Short mmCIF file of C-alpha atoms in Angstrom, two decimals:
data_model
loop_
_atom_site.label_atom_id
_atom_site.label_comp_id
_atom_site.label_asym_id
_atom_site.label_seq_id
_atom_site.Cartn_x
_atom_site.Cartn_y
_atom_site.Cartn_z
CA MET A 195 131.96 63.08 -11.85
CA ALA A 196 133.89 64.15 -8.44
CA GLU A 197 135.14 67.98 -9.20
CA ILE A 198 138.99 68.15 -9.14
CA ARG A 199 139.84 71.15 -7.66
CA ASN A 200 143.51 72.59 -6.91
CA TYR A 201 144.68 73.17 -3.65
CA THR A 202 148.17 73.24 -1.23
CA LEU A 203 148.92 70.31 1.74
CA ASN A 204 151.13 70.33 3.95
CA PHE A 205 153.12 67.64 4.32
CA GLY A 206 155.34 67.24 7.56
CA PRO A 207 157.02 68.29 9.74
CA GLN A 208 155.77 64.88 11.54
CA HIS A 209 155.46 63.09 9.22
CA PRO A 210 156.50 59.34 9.58
CA ALA A 211 157.89 59.22 5.80
CA ALA A 212 159.89 62.64 5.98
CA HIS A 213 163.24 61.02 7.62
CA GLY A 214 163.30 63.81 10.21
CA VAL A 215 161.60 67.41 10.49
CA LEU A 216 161.44 68.05 6.79
CA ARG A 217 157.60 70.21 5.98
CA LEU A 218 156.77 70.44 2.63
CA VAL A 219 154.23 72.56 0.87
CA LEU A 220 152.61 70.44 -1.93
CA GLU A 221 150.84 72.24 -4.58
CA MET A 222 148.46 69.75 -6.12
CA ASP A 223 146.16 69.28 -9.44
CA GLY A 224 144.05 66.35 -7.78
CA GLU A 225 146.81 64.26 -6.80
CA VAL A 226 149.59 65.20 -9.38
CA ILE A 227 151.60 67.35 -7.60
CA VAL A 228 152.35 70.47 -9.37
CA ARG A 229 154.92 72.40 -7.40
CA ALA A 230 156.86 71.51 -4.02
CA ASP A 231 158.39 73.60 -1.25
CA PRO A 232 160.64 72.02 1.07
CA HIS A 233 160.66 73.39 4.46
CA ILE A 234 164.03 73.36 6.78
CA GLY A 235 165.45 74.76 9.81
CA LEU A 236 162.83 72.99 12.54
CA LEU A 237 166.01 71.05 13.97
CA HIS A 238 167.49 74.02 15.54
CA ARG A 239 171.48 72.33 15.45
CA ALA A 240 174.30 75.03 14.82
CA THR A 241 176.79 72.71 14.95
CA GLU A 242 179.18 75.20 13.24
CA LYS A 243 178.28 78.11 15.06
CA LEU A 244 178.45 75.59 18.23
CA ALA A 245 182.41 74.87 17.00
CA GLU A 246 183.37 78.16 17.23
CA THR A 247 183.52 78.77 20.95
CA ARG A 248 184.94 74.74 21.91
CA HIS A 249 188.48 74.00 20.94
CA TYR A 250 188.70 71.10 18.18
CA ILE A 251 187.92 67.55 20.25
CA GLN A 252 185.34 69.48 21.80
CA SER A 253 183.71 69.84 18.23
CA LEU A 254 184.46 65.86 17.56
CA PRO A 255 181.47 64.08 19.14
CA TYR A 256 179.15 66.94 17.57
CA MET A 257 180.32 65.15 14.30
CA ASP A 258 178.34 61.99 15.29
CA ARG A 259 174.85 64.25 15.93
CA LEU A 260 175.31 65.60 12.09
CA ASP A 261 174.12 62.54 9.94
CA TYR A 262 173.05 59.81 13.23
CA VAL A 263 172.96 57.35 10.78
CA SER A 264 176.92 57.75 9.34
CA MET A 265 178.41 58.51 12.49
CA MET A 266 181.82 57.74 12.17
CA SER A 267 182.06 59.44 8.49
CA ASN A 268 181.30 62.39 9.92
CA GLU A 269 184.22 61.63 12.36
CA HIS A 270 186.35 61.16 9.58
CA ALA A 271 185.75 64.34 7.42
CA PHE A 272 186.22 65.91 10.47
CA VAL A 273 189.48 64.81 11.24
CA LEU A 274 191.19 64.68 7.93
CA ALA A 275 190.45 68.96 7.98
CA ALA A 276 192.42 69.44 11.31
CA GLU A 277 195.07 66.29 9.66
CA LYS A 278 195.42 69.00 7.02
CA LEU A 279 196.07 71.76 8.89
CA LEU A 280 198.44 70.58 11.20
CA GLN A 281 200.12 68.47 8.51
CA LEU A 282 200.16 65.61 10.58
CA ASP A 283 200.86 61.97 9.50
CA VAL A 284 198.32 59.24 10.54
CA PRO A 285 200.02 55.54 11.60
CA LEU A 286 199.02 53.42 8.67
CA ARG A 287 197.25 50.78 10.77
CA ALA A 288 194.58 53.77 12.13
CA GLN A 289 194.76 54.48 8.25
CA TYR A 290 192.88 50.88 7.97
CA ILE A 291 190.57 50.80 10.75
CA ARG A 292 189.19 54.35 9.85
CA VAL A 293 188.72 52.94 6.86
CA MET A 294 187.40 49.59 7.97
CA PHE A 295 185.43 51.26 9.78
CA ASP A 296 184.25 53.67 7.27
CA GLU A 297 182.30 50.60 5.31
CA ILE A 298 181.01 49.22 8.21
CA THR A 299 179.44 52.95 8.43
CA ARG A 300 178.21 52.51 4.28
CA ILE A 301 176.50 49.06 5.60
CA LEU A 302 175.17 50.67 8.58
CA ASN A 303 173.55 53.91 6.68
CA HIS A 304 172.55 51.50 3.54
CA LEU A 305 170.46 48.70 5.93
CA MET A 306 168.60 51.56 7.60
CA TRP A 307 168.33 53.41 4.42
CA ILE A 308 166.60 50.06 2.87
CA GLY A 309 164.29 49.34 5.55
CA ALA A 310 163.19 52.67 6.45
CA HIS A 311 162.58 53.01 1.94
CA ALA A 312 160.50 50.02 2.11
CA LEU A 313 158.75 50.22 5.05
CA ASP A 314 157.79 53.87 3.44
CA VAL A 315 156.53 52.52 0.04
CA GLY A 316 154.51 49.33 1.99
CA ALA A 317 156.93 46.75 2.64
CA MET A 318 157.61 45.61 6.23
CA SER A 319 159.46 42.83 6.46
CA MET A 320 162.25 44.11 4.63
CA PHE A 321 162.59 46.75 7.94
CA LEU A 322 162.90 43.91 10.10
CA TYR A 323 166.10 41.71 8.71
CA ALA A 324 167.70 45.11 7.98
CA PHE A 325 167.47 45.57 11.56
CA ARG A 326 168.75 41.91 12.08
CA GLU A 327 172.37 42.55 10.74
CA ARG A 328 172.55 46.50 12.20
CA GLU A 329 172.39 44.80 15.66
CA ASP A 330 176.26 42.83 14.91
CA LEU A 331 177.79 46.11 13.38
CA MET A 332 176.48 48.33 16.31
CA ASP A 333 178.15 45.80 18.60
CA CYS A 334 181.25 46.47 16.79
CA TYR A 335 181.06 50.34 17.05
CA GLU A 336 180.29 49.31 20.89
CA ALA A 337 183.73 47.07 20.99
CA VAL A 338 185.79 50.09 19.91
CA SER A 339 184.39 52.76 21.45
CA GLY A 340 182.23 51.86 23.75
CA ALA A 341 179.12 53.45 22.57
CA ARG A 342 176.56 52.04 19.78
CA MET A 343 176.13 54.98 17.77
CA HIS A 344 177.98 58.27 18.95
CA ALA A 345 181.41 57.01 18.88
CA ALA A 346 183.76 59.55 19.25
CA TYR A 347 186.11 56.60 17.96
CA TYR A 348 188.43 59.27 15.31
CA ARG A 349 190.94 61.22 16.73
CA PRO A 350 193.52 63.59 15.34
CA GLY A 351 196.03 61.41 14.04
CA GLY A 352 194.71 58.54 14.40
CA VAL A 353 191.64 56.51 16.46
CA TYR A 354 191.07 56.43 19.83
CA ARG A 355 192.25 52.89 20.49
CA ASP A 356 193.56 49.91 19.18
CA LEU A 357 190.43 47.27 17.81
CA PRO A 358 190.04 44.89 21.18
CA ASP A 359 191.46 41.23 21.65
CA VAL A 360 187.97 40.59 23.19
CA MET A 361 183.82 40.92 22.29
CA PRO A 362 181.52 41.25 24.42
CA ARG A 363 179.38 38.24 25.21
CA PHE A 364 175.78 37.69 26.32
CA GLU A 365 175.67 37.18 30.02
CA GLY A 366 174.00 34.86 32.13
CA GLU A 367 170.51 33.05 31.29
CA SER A 368 167.07 34.68 31.62
CA LYS A 369 163.80 34.20 31.35
CA TRP A 370 164.06 34.63 27.57
CA HIS A 371 166.94 33.06 26.97
CA SER A 372 167.99 29.65 28.56
CA ALA A 373 171.75 29.02 28.52
CA ASP A 374 172.14 26.77 25.68
CA GLU A 375 170.61 30.16 23.87
CA ILE A 376 173.18 32.20 24.85
CA LYS A 377 175.51 29.80 23.87
CA ALA A 378 174.37 30.02 20.80
CA LEU A 379 174.05 33.81 20.91
CA ASN A 380 177.96 33.78 21.20
CA THR A 381 179.31 31.52 19.14
CA ASN A 382 180.83 34.05 16.67
CA ARG A 383 181.72 36.56 19.89
CA GLU A 384 184.60 34.37 21.30
CA GLY A 385 187.34 35.47 19.77
CA SER A 386 188.73 39.25 18.63
CA LEU A 387 186.60 41.93 17.11
CA LEU A 388 188.76 41.32 13.98
CA ASP A 389 186.98 37.21 14.23
CA PHE A 390 183.14 39.14 14.69
CA ILE A 391 183.53 41.29 11.24
CA GLU A 392 185.14 39.08 9.23
CA ASP A 393 182.42 36.09 10.83
CA PHE A 394 179.73 39.26 9.50
CA VAL A 395 181.18 40.03 6.02
CA ASN A 396 181.49 36.08 5.29
CA ARG A 397 177.31 35.76 5.82
CA PHE A 398 177.04 39.18 4.63
CA PRO A 399 176.88 38.52 0.91
CA GLY A 400 173.84 36.03 1.58
CA CYS A 401 171.99 38.18 3.69
CA VAL A 402 171.94 41.30 0.92
CA ASP A 403 170.63 37.39 -1.25
CA GLU A 404 167.64 37.89 1.02
CA TYR A 405 166.81 41.53 0.56
CA GLU A 406 167.15 41.24 -3.01
CA THR A 407 164.89 37.84 -3.23
CA LEU A 408 162.10 40.43 -1.11
CA LEU A 409 162.41 43.04 -3.42
CA THR A 410 164.63 43.32 -6.03
CA ASP A 411 162.31 41.39 -8.90
CA ASN A 412 158.62 42.28 -6.67
CA ARG A 413 156.07 43.62 -9.19
CA ILE A 414 154.95 45.93 -6.41
CA TRP A 415 158.11 47.85 -5.43
CA LYS A 416 159.17 47.84 -9.17
CA GLN A 417 155.91 49.39 -9.90
CA ARG A 418 156.83 52.15 -6.74
CA LEU A 419 160.00 53.16 -7.87
CA VAL A 420 160.83 52.71 -11.80
CA ASP A 421 160.85 55.94 -13.85
CA ILE A 422 160.01 57.53 -10.47
CA GLY A 423 162.24 60.83 -9.85
CA ILE A 424 164.43 60.28 -13.09
CA VAL A 425 167.76 62.37 -12.88
CA SER A 426 169.47 63.14 -15.72
CA PRO A 427 173.76 62.94 -16.05
CA GLU A 428 173.45 66.36 -17.11
CA ARG A 429 171.43 67.74 -14.36
CA ALA A 430 172.57 65.53 -11.37
CA LEU A 431 175.54 67.42 -12.34
CA GLN A 432 173.98 71.16 -12.40
CA LEU A 433 172.66 70.22 -9.09
CA GLY A 434 175.54 69.35 -6.85
CA MET A 435 174.55 65.99 -6.34
CA THR A 436 176.85 63.40 -5.57
CA GLY A 437 176.93 59.69 -3.92
CA PRO A 438 174.62 57.45 -5.14
CA MET A 439 172.07 59.46 -6.18
CA LEU A 440 174.93 61.21 -9.07
CA ARG A 441 176.08 57.43 -9.34
CA GLY A 442 172.42 56.45 -9.96
CA SER A 443 172.21 58.77 -12.88
CA GLY A 444 174.76 56.71 -14.20
CA ILE A 445 177.92 59.54 -13.71
CA ALA A 446 181.01 57.00 -11.64
CA TRP A 447 182.19 59.65 -9.15
CA ASP A 448 183.73 57.76 -6.04
CA LEU A 449 185.83 60.08 -3.97
CA ARG A 450 187.53 56.97 -3.13
CA LYS A 451 188.71 56.22 -6.45
CA LYS A 452 188.70 59.88 -8.06
CA GLN A 453 190.27 61.84 -5.06
CA PRO A 454 191.21 58.93 -2.65
CA TYR A 455 192.34 59.71 1.03
CA GLU A 456 193.72 57.33 3.36
CA VAL A 457 194.90 53.70 2.08
CA TYR A 458 191.08 53.78 -0.59
CA ASP A 459 193.74 53.95 -3.21
CA ARG A 460 195.47 50.24 -2.44
CA MET A 461 191.48 48.45 -1.82
CA GLU A 462 190.26 46.66 -4.55
CA PHE A 463 186.29 47.70 -5.22
CA ASP A 464 184.18 48.66 -8.28
CA ILE A 465 182.16 51.88 -8.32
CA PRO A 466 178.46 50.43 -9.71
CA VAL A 467 176.38 52.84 -11.79
CA GLY A 468 172.77 52.87 -13.16
CA THR A 469 171.64 53.44 -16.26
CA ASN A 470 167.95 55.62 -16.17
CA GLY A 471 168.56 57.63 -12.97
CA ASP A 472 165.42 56.65 -11.29
CA SER A 473 164.59 55.41 -7.94
CA TYR A 474 164.46 51.67 -8.61
CA ASP A 475 168.57 52.71 -10.20
CA ARG A 476 169.76 53.82 -6.68
CA TYR A 477 168.02 51.06 -5.19
CA LEU A 478 170.15 49.03 -7.25
CA VAL A 479 173.52 51.05 -7.30
CA ARG A 480 172.74 50.96 -2.94
CA ILE A 481 172.50 47.32 -2.91
CA GLU A 482 175.91 46.82 -5.02
CA GLU A 483 177.99 49.22 -2.45
CA MET A 484 176.89 46.93 0.18
CA ARG A 485 178.52 44.35 -1.57
CA GLN A 486 181.30 45.98 -2.70
CA SER A 487 182.32 47.15 0.85
CA ASN A 488 182.10 43.81 2.43
CA ARG A 489 184.60 43.62 -0.39
CA ILE A 490 186.94 46.68 1.31
CA ILE A 491 186.14 45.26 4.76
CA LYS A 492 188.25 41.83 3.99
CA GLN A 493 190.80 43.07 2.37
CA CYS A 494 191.14 45.09 5.79
CA ILE A 495 190.57 42.51 7.87
CA ASP A 496 193.50 40.45 6.13
CA TRP A 497 195.92 43.60 6.29
CA LEU A 498 195.22 44.00 9.97
CA ARG A 499 195.85 40.90 10.86
CA LYS A 500 199.23 40.86 9.99
CA HIS A 501 200.38 44.17 10.82
CA PRO A 502 200.35 45.52 14.37
CA GLY A 503 201.24 48.73 15.51
CA PRO A 504 200.66 52.21 16.80
CA VAL A 505 197.06 53.36 16.01
CA ILE A 506 197.47 56.95 17.10
CA ALA A 507 200.60 60.02 16.36
CA GLU A 508 203.13 60.13 18.37
CA ASN A 509 203.09 64.14 18.97
CA HIS A 510 201.60 64.28 22.43
CA LYS A 511 200.88 67.75 21.63
CA VAL A 512 197.66 67.40 19.35
CA ALA A 513 197.46 63.66 20.39
CA PRO A 514 196.99 62.51 24.17
CA PRO A 515 199.61 59.55 25.35
CA SER A 516 198.57 56.32 27.24
CA ARG A 517 196.91 55.83 30.34
CA SER A 518 199.78 54.46 31.47
CA LEU A 519 202.62 56.89 30.21
CA MET A 520 200.08 59.22 31.76
CA LYS A 521 200.71 58.27 35.18
CA GLU A 522 203.85 57.52 35.25
CA ASP A 523 205.77 60.64 33.05
CA MET A 524 205.47 63.58 34.54
CA GLU A 525 205.45 65.22 30.74
CA ALA A 526 202.70 63.39 29.34
CA LEU A 527 200.70 64.42 32.39
CA ILE A 528 201.35 67.78 31.34
CA HIS A 529 200.10 67.37 27.81
CA HIS A 530 197.31 64.98 29.00
CA PHE A 531 196.29 68.01 30.93
CA LYS A 532 196.54 70.29 28.67
CA LEU A 533 194.89 68.50 25.73
CA SER A 534 191.90 67.57 28.02
CA SER A 535 191.71 72.27 29.46
CA GLU A 536 192.43 73.60 26.50
CA GLY A 537 192.80 71.03 23.19
CA PHE A 538 195.78 71.93 20.44
CA ALA A 539 196.37 75.43 18.87
CA MET A 540 195.69 74.96 15.18
CA PRO A 541 198.28 76.81 12.31
CA GLU A 542 196.72 79.91 11.07
CA GLY A 543 195.09 79.17 7.11
CA GLU A 544 191.88 76.63 5.74
CA ALA A 545 191.52 73.15 5.05
CA TYR A 546 188.54 71.71 3.16
CA ALA A 547 188.40 67.62 3.15
CA ALA A 548 185.50 65.93 2.12
CA VAL A 549 185.03 61.66 2.19
CA GLU A 550 182.76 59.59 0.14
CA HIS A 551 180.08 59.33 2.96
CA PRO A 552 177.74 57.01 2.27
CA LYS A 553 174.93 59.63 0.89
CA GLY A 554 177.79 61.16 -0.95
CA GLU A 555 180.54 64.06 -0.43
CA PHE A 556 180.75 64.94 3.01
CA GLY A 557 183.28 67.80 3.29
CA ILE A 558 184.36 70.08 6.18
CA TYR A 559 185.73 73.19 6.02
CA PHE A 560 188.20 75.73 8.86
CA VAL A 561 189.28 78.87 8.86
CA SER A 562 191.90 78.86 11.80
CA ASP A 563 193.33 82.04 13.20
CA GLY A 564 195.81 80.15 15.23
CA ALA A 565 194.18 79.67 18.30
CA ASN A 566 192.27 76.29 19.80
CA LYS A 567 189.49 76.93 18.21
CA PRO A 568 187.91 77.16 14.80
CA TYR A 569 187.32 81.08 13.34
CA ARG A 570 184.65 79.44 10.93
CA MET A 571 183.61 75.80 10.49
CA LYS A 572 181.26 74.55 7.39
CA ILE A 573 179.84 71.93 6.99
CA ARG A 574 179.11 70.43 3.45
CA ALA A 575 176.26 68.30 3.60
CA PRO A 576 174.88 66.05 1.00
CA GLY A 577 171.53 65.81 2.17
CA PHE A 578 171.76 69.33 1.46
CA VAL A 579 171.91 69.59 -1.75
CA HIS A 580 169.83 66.53 -3.01
CA LEU A 581 166.79 68.26 -0.69
CA ALA A 582 166.72 70.95 -3.25
CA ALA A 583 166.15 68.85 -6.10
CA LEU A 584 163.03 67.67 -3.95
CA ASP A 585 160.86 69.96 -6.20
CA GLU A 586 162.08 69.28 -9.24
CA MET A 587 161.99 65.50 -8.81
CA VAL A 588 158.44 65.17 -7.72
CA ARG A 589 156.66 67.07 -10.31
CA GLY A 590 154.13 65.21 -12.15
CA HIS A 591 154.16 62.64 -9.78
CA MET A 592 151.53 61.51 -7.37
CA LEU A 593 151.20 62.73 -3.57
CA ALA A 594 152.45 58.54 -2.85
CA ASP A 595 155.46 59.15 -5.13
CA VAL A 596 156.37 62.39 -2.54
CA VAL A 597 157.15 59.08 -0.11
CA THR A 598 159.40 57.67 -2.35
CA VAL A 599 161.43 60.37 -3.66
CA ILE A 600 162.25 60.91 -0.19
CA GLY A 601 163.03 58.06 0.46
CA THR A 602 165.49 57.56 -2.28
CA GLN A 603 166.96 60.49 -1.48
CA ASP A 604 167.94 59.10 1.85
CA ILE A 605 167.78 61.64 3.75
CA VAL A 606 168.29 62.62 7.61
CA PHE A 607 167.65 65.75 9.03
CA GLY A 608 170.79 66.00 11.81
CA GLU A 609 173.28 67.27 8.69
CA ILE A 610 170.39 69.41 6.85
CA ASP A 611 169.72 71.23 9.84
CA ARG A 612 173.03 71.41 11.18
#
């Protein structure tokens, strides 16, 4: 009979299922985990320190690079904290645009999560299905900001610009696509960005049905997820969990409902919760969250169609004037120059603002000494808190279950090694 020995196993930091540069030192009893020790800090980000040497607008693009799957949600917390200190009012249209893109970002995040999580536990097709829909949403990012990922679209006082009236189209025949194929690809791109998003939300529930057909009652999927990484409601609260990790344990905590910001108090949507607190429940919660995000986006589209208006504050000491005004008006040119070169000075004080990020509560804490740079900036990243629970979640499970638990936590290391 084979001898079973206790030994220490190094998992990562270059591991395809580590979702970033995570190094785990696993103490094993045969193939059963006795203890897991996560080692972080291998990414060397220093975002909080870098913010102290740059004015507020210059620090904004760093937010996209924290959780690089939920770019605009990170920006949202940053601009909300800045607006809190500045006591700045945001035009209503800008608030609706922000909420719409927050939910587009939530779907983008959950698609990446479901594709990577399924791939980790052996379901190859899911990754390809999820990226099919991600491509359309990336095009929405590109249409408003010019960048597919790191948008820097939200600004203190509103958003960078209004939604475009024309959607970028595929052009020209090539050896890969005929003229008819190009025409078919452009069928939902003939109108504005809102038309394109509306087309997406109309067909997206059918896409989620496809994901569920592949996974929800799949015998292998359930064997890999059911009763793996159970967290009780009490323990989830004690560990500081938020987002789908907390809701999967049965606690209906969602900042969009409990502490509404922007126009979430005008939106109709439900908070999905789990019952067992295992990986399968967290999967079901995120699937339902995609459906609820779809509902919110529909409501935003309806409102935005009927209500044109400004999308950034009129206060040019904080928000830049339009390009056309800047080229005609001397005062606007001065504002533009001052904002571009040294930014704006923030009143003395401190402020914390949090958003219901796709992964949980993402918060930004500013301490200002009255200068144009933060005296201190602190980021409250949900993944950092969830990683602390990894040891507890994997104890007593098999080695293969570590991959499942990392997947169910939906970790991205940019925000952990911030």
